[in-house]
PDB file of C-alpha atoms in Angstrom:
ATOM      1  CA  UNK T  11      -7.786  57.596 112.957  1.00 52.00           C
ATOM      2  CA  UNK T  12      -5.382  59.125 110.470  1.00 70.00           C
ATOM      3  CA  UNK T  13      -1.693  58.419 110.747  1.00 84.00           C
ATOM      4  CA  UNK T  14       0.398  60.932 112.636  1.00 90.00           C
ATOM      5  CA  UNK T  15       2.524  62.800 110.070  1.00 94.00           C
ATOM      6  CA  UNK T  16       6.141  63.481 110.984  1.00 96.00           C
ATOM      7  CA  UNK T  17       8.596  65.781 109.259  1.00 96.00           C
ATOM      8  CA  UNK T  18      12.248  64.879 109.796  1.00 97.00           C
ATOM      9  CA  UNK T  19      14.746  67.651 109.016  1.00 97.00           C
ATOM     10  CA  UNK T  20      18.126  65.927 108.804  1.00 97.00           C
ATOM     11  CA  UNK T  21      20.964  66.407 106.305  1.00 95.00           C
ATOM     12  CA  UNK T  22      22.682  63.081 107.069  1.00 95.00           C
ATOM     13  CA  UNK T  23      20.883  60.771 104.639  1.00 96.00           C
ATOM     14  CA  UNK T  24      21.746  57.648 106.661  1.00 96.00           C
ATOM     15  CA  UNK T  25      20.185  59.120 109.815  1.00 96.00           C
ATOM     16  CA  UNK T  26      17.193  60.455 107.859  1.00 97.00           C
ATOM     17  CA  UNK T  27      16.560  57.070 106.220  1.00 97.00           C
ATOM     18  CA  UNK T  28      16.950  55.261 109.539  1.00 97.00           C
ATOM     19  CA  UNK T  29      14.453  57.592 111.222  1.00 97.00           C
ATOM     20  CA  UNK T  30      12.038  57.117 108.337  1.00 97.00           C
ATOM     21  CA  UNK T  31      12.249  53.324 108.584  1.00 97.00           C
ATOM     22  CA  UNK T  32      11.977  53.285 112.364  1.00 97.00           C
ATOM     23  CA  UNK T  33       8.963  55.589 112.472  1.00 97.00           C
ATOM     24  CA  UNK T  34       7.167  54.107 109.449  1.00 96.00           C
ATOM     25  CA  UNK T  35       7.533  50.698 111.091  1.00 96.00           C
ATOM     26  CA  UNK T  36       5.625  52.182 114.049  1.00 94.00           C
ATOM     27  CA  UNK T  37       2.798  53.342 111.776  1.00 94.00           C
ATOM     28  CA  UNK T  38       3.770  56.988 111.322  1.00 95.00           C
ATOM     29  CA  UNK T  39       3.798  58.782 107.979  1.00 95.00           C
ATOM     30  CA  UNK T  40       7.239  60.362 107.478  1.00 97.00           C
ATOM     31  CA  UNK T  41       8.566  63.060 105.145  1.00 96.00           C
ATOM     32  CA  UNK T  42      12.234  64.042 104.962  1.00 97.00           C
ATOM     33  CA  UNK T  43      13.815  67.462 104.416  1.00 97.00           C
ATOM     34  CA  UNK T  44      17.587  67.640 103.962  1.00 96.00           C
ATOM     35  CA  UNK T  45      18.024  71.316 104.871  1.00 97.00           C
ATOM     36  CA  UNK T  46      16.518  73.843 107.233  1.00 96.00           C
ATOM     37  CA  UNK T  47      15.052  75.920 104.420  1.00 95.00           C
ATOM     38  CA  UNK T  48      13.405  72.915 102.807  1.00 95.00           C
ATOM     39  CA  UNK T  49      12.149  71.765 106.200  1.00 95.00           C
ATOM     40  CA  UNK T  50      10.606  75.138 107.006  1.00 93.00           C
ATOM     41  CA  UNK T  51       8.954  75.275 103.592  1.00 92.00           C
ATOM     42  CA  UNK T  52       7.570  71.744 103.902  1.00 91.00           C
ATOM     43  CA  UNK T  53       6.355  72.319 107.444  1.00 87.00           C
ATOM     44  CA  UNK T  54       4.674  75.613 106.645  1.00 82.00           C
ATOM     45  CA  UNK T  55       3.048  74.214 103.487  1.00 82.00           C
ATOM     46  CA  UNK T  56       2.280  70.708 104.729  1.00 75.00           C
ATOM     47  CA  UNK T  57       0.031  69.293 107.364  1.00 84.00           C
ATOM     48  CA  UNK T  58       2.550  67.761 109.749  1.00 92.00           C
ATOM     49  CA  UNK T  59       1.676  66.824 113.287  1.00 92.00           C
ATOM     50  CA  UNK T  60       5.223  66.828 114.642  1.00 94.00           C
ATOM     51  CA  UNK T  61       8.701  67.845 113.459  1.00 96.00           C
ATOM     52  CA  UNK T  62      12.057  66.311 114.348  1.00 97.00           C
ATOM     53  CA  UNK T  63      15.015  68.541 113.464  1.00 97.00           C
ATOM     54  CA  UNK T  64      18.745  68.148 113.766  1.00 97.00           C
ATOM     55  CA  UNK T  65      20.693  71.109 115.139  1.00 96.00           C
ATOM     56  CA  UNK T  66      23.475  71.040 112.534  1.00 95.00           C
ATOM     57  CA  UNK T  67      22.051  71.631 109.075  1.00 97.00           C
ATOM     58  CA  UNK T  68      23.850  72.854 105.946  1.00 95.00           C
ATOM     59  CA  UNK T  69      22.011  76.142 105.530  1.00 96.00           C
ATOM     60  CA  UNK T  70      20.890  77.182 109.018  1.00 96.00           C
ATOM     61  CA  UNK T  71      20.850  75.946 112.577  1.00 95.00           C
ATOM     62  CA  UNK T  72      18.061  73.625 113.648  1.00 94.00           C
ATOM     63  CA  UNK T  73      17.536  76.139 116.459  1.00 96.00           C
ATOM     64  CA  UNK T  74      16.777  78.777 113.808  1.00 96.00           C
ATOM     65  CA  UNK T  75      14.380  76.318 112.164  1.00 95.00           C
ATOM     66  CA  UNK T  76      12.703  75.921 115.535  1.00 94.00           C
ATOM     67  CA  UNK T  77      12.318  79.701 115.896  1.00 94.00           C
ATOM     68  CA  UNK T  78      10.814  80.016 112.400  1.00 93.00           C
ATOM     69  CA  UNK T  79       8.358  77.183 112.947  1.00 91.00           C
ATOM     70  CA  UNK T  80       7.224  78.547 116.290  1.00 90.00           C
ATOM     71  CA  UNK T  81       6.806  82.060 114.903  1.00 90.00           C
ATOM     72  CA  UNK T  82       4.326  80.616 112.414  1.00 87.00           C
ATOM     73  CA  UNK T  83       2.777  77.866 114.572  1.00 86.00           C
ATOM     74  CA  UNK T  84       3.635  78.301 118.265  1.00 88.00           C
ATOM     75  CA  UNK T  85       1.938  75.063 119.356  1.00 88.00           C
ATOM     76  CA  UNK T  86       3.542  72.861 116.680  1.00 90.00           C
ATOM     77  CA  UNK T  87       5.534  70.187 118.537  1.00 93.00           C
ATOM     78  CA  UNK T  88       9.234  69.949 117.677  1.00 95.00           C
ATOM     79  CA  UNK T  89      11.813  67.452 118.885  1.00 96.00           C
ATOM     80  CA  UNK T  90      15.440  68.535 118.490  1.00 96.00           C
ATOM     81  CA  UNK T  91      18.143  65.935 117.911  1.00 96.00           C
ATOM     82  CA  UNK T  92      21.829  66.737 118.241  1.00 95.00           C
ATOM     83  CA  UNK T  93      25.244  65.154 118.472  1.00 92.00           C
ATOM     84  CA  UNK T  94      26.392  68.199 120.474  1.00 87.00           C
ATOM     85  CA  UNK T  95      24.035  68.164 123.426  1.00 86.00           C
ATOM     86  CA  UNK T  96      25.488  70.935 125.550  1.00 92.00           C
ATOM     87  CA  UNK T  97      23.518  72.608 128.336  1.00 94.00           C
ATOM     88  CA  UNK T  98      23.464  75.776 126.192  1.00 95.00           C
ATOM     89  CA  UNK T  99      21.902  73.985 123.204  1.00 94.00           C
ATOM     90  CA  UNK T 100      19.316  72.248 125.402  1.00 94.00           C
ATOM     91  CA  UNK T 101      18.408  75.525 127.138  1.00 95.00           C
ATOM     92  CA  UNK T 102      18.200  77.456 123.861  1.00 95.00           C
ATOM     93  CA  UNK T 103      16.094  74.730 122.230  1.00 95.00           C
ATOM     94  CA  UNK T 104      13.657  74.709 125.161  1.00 94.00           C
ATOM     95  CA  UNK T 105      13.486  78.523 125.198  1.00 94.00           C
ATOM     96  CA  UNK T 106      12.637  78.494 121.489  1.00 94.00           C
ATOM     97  CA  UNK T 107       9.837  75.995 122.002  1.00 92.00           C
ATOM     98  CA  UNK T 108      11.311  72.504 121.623  1.00 94.00           C
ATOM     99  CA  UNK T 109       9.244  69.902 123.400  1.00 93.00           C
ATOM    100  CA  UNK T 110      12.269  67.648 123.876  1.00 94.00           C
ATOM    101  CA  UNK T 111      15.970  67.435 123.017  1.00 95.00           C
ATOM    102  CA  UNK T 112      17.478  64.027 122.231  1.00 95.00           C
ATOM    103  CA  UNK T 113      21.227  63.394 122.094  1.00 94.00           C
ATOM    104  CA  UNK T 114      22.791  61.405 119.272  1.00 92.00           C
ATOM    105  CA  UNK T 115      23.518  58.594 119.076  1.00 92.00           C
ATOM    106  CA  UNK T 116      20.229  57.217 120.329  1.00 94.00           C
ATOM    107  CA  UNK T 117      18.515  53.863 120.187  1.00 95.00           C
ATOM    108  CA  UNK T 118      15.433  53.328 118.028  1.00 96.00           C
ATOM    109  CA  UNK T 119      13.464  52.723 121.234  1.00 96.00           C
ATOM    110  CA  UNK T 120      14.522  56.187 122.489  1.00 96.00           C
ATOM    111  CA  UNK T 121      13.045  58.071 119.524  1.00 97.00           C
ATOM    112  CA  UNK T 122       9.971  55.818 119.387  1.00 96.00           C
ATOM    113  CA  UNK T 123       9.116  56.416 123.047  1.00 94.00           C
ATOM    114  CA  UNK T 124       9.853  60.135 122.757  1.00 94.00           C
ATOM    115  CA  UNK T 125       7.629  60.583 119.696  1.00 95.00           C
ATOM    116  CA  UNK T 126       4.882  58.551 121.384  1.00 92.00           C
ATOM    117  CA  UNK T 127       5.144  60.642 124.538  1.00 90.00           C
ATOM    118  CA  UNK T 128       4.975  63.901 122.573  1.00 86.00           C
ATOM    119  CA  UNK T 129       2.198  62.613 120.285  1.00 80.00           C
ATOM    120  CA  UNK T 130       0.129  61.326 123.200  1.00 76.00           C
ATOM    121  CA  UNK T 131       0.941  64.043 125.740  1.00 64.00           C
ATOM    122  CA  UNK T 132      -1.505  66.488 127.300  1.00 55.00           C
ATOM    123  CA  UNK T 133      -0.719  69.257 124.780  1.00 52.00           C
ATOM    124  CA  UNK T 134      -0.871  67.001 121.747  1.00 49.00           C
ATOM    125  CA  UNK T 135      -3.315  64.112 121.876  1.00 45.00           C
ATOM    126  CA  UNK T 136      -2.911  62.390 118.480  1.00 48.00           C
ATOM    127  CA  UNK T 137      -1.634  58.984 119.484  1.00 48.00           C
ATOM    128  CA  UNK T 138       0.158  57.123 116.728  1.00 41.00           C
TER     129      UNK T 138
END
């Protein structure tokens, strides 16, 4: 089976690199985008199986990224990560199609289990 391909949209290079290392160690193929625009372009042009996006990005909200991705590919799974996990952000993310919302800071085991659950769930059966 091919590796599950993840796109991480995160402007904090330390967080992006940590996510890359964590997920590559689990056998996933990971690409990084440092802005919402770059992330949308990569996702729409690339063959990614799952996207992880931060809410706070330099050029647009991760929630706007989510809307753009789901306008193009409504079934594409997206996990939203945020340091500002308010009920409003969680509700908006879910309404715009996020599969899950994860609050920062999180443990490596939290993102690993979440990605596994999304990647192996009933709507998305590529286990990685």
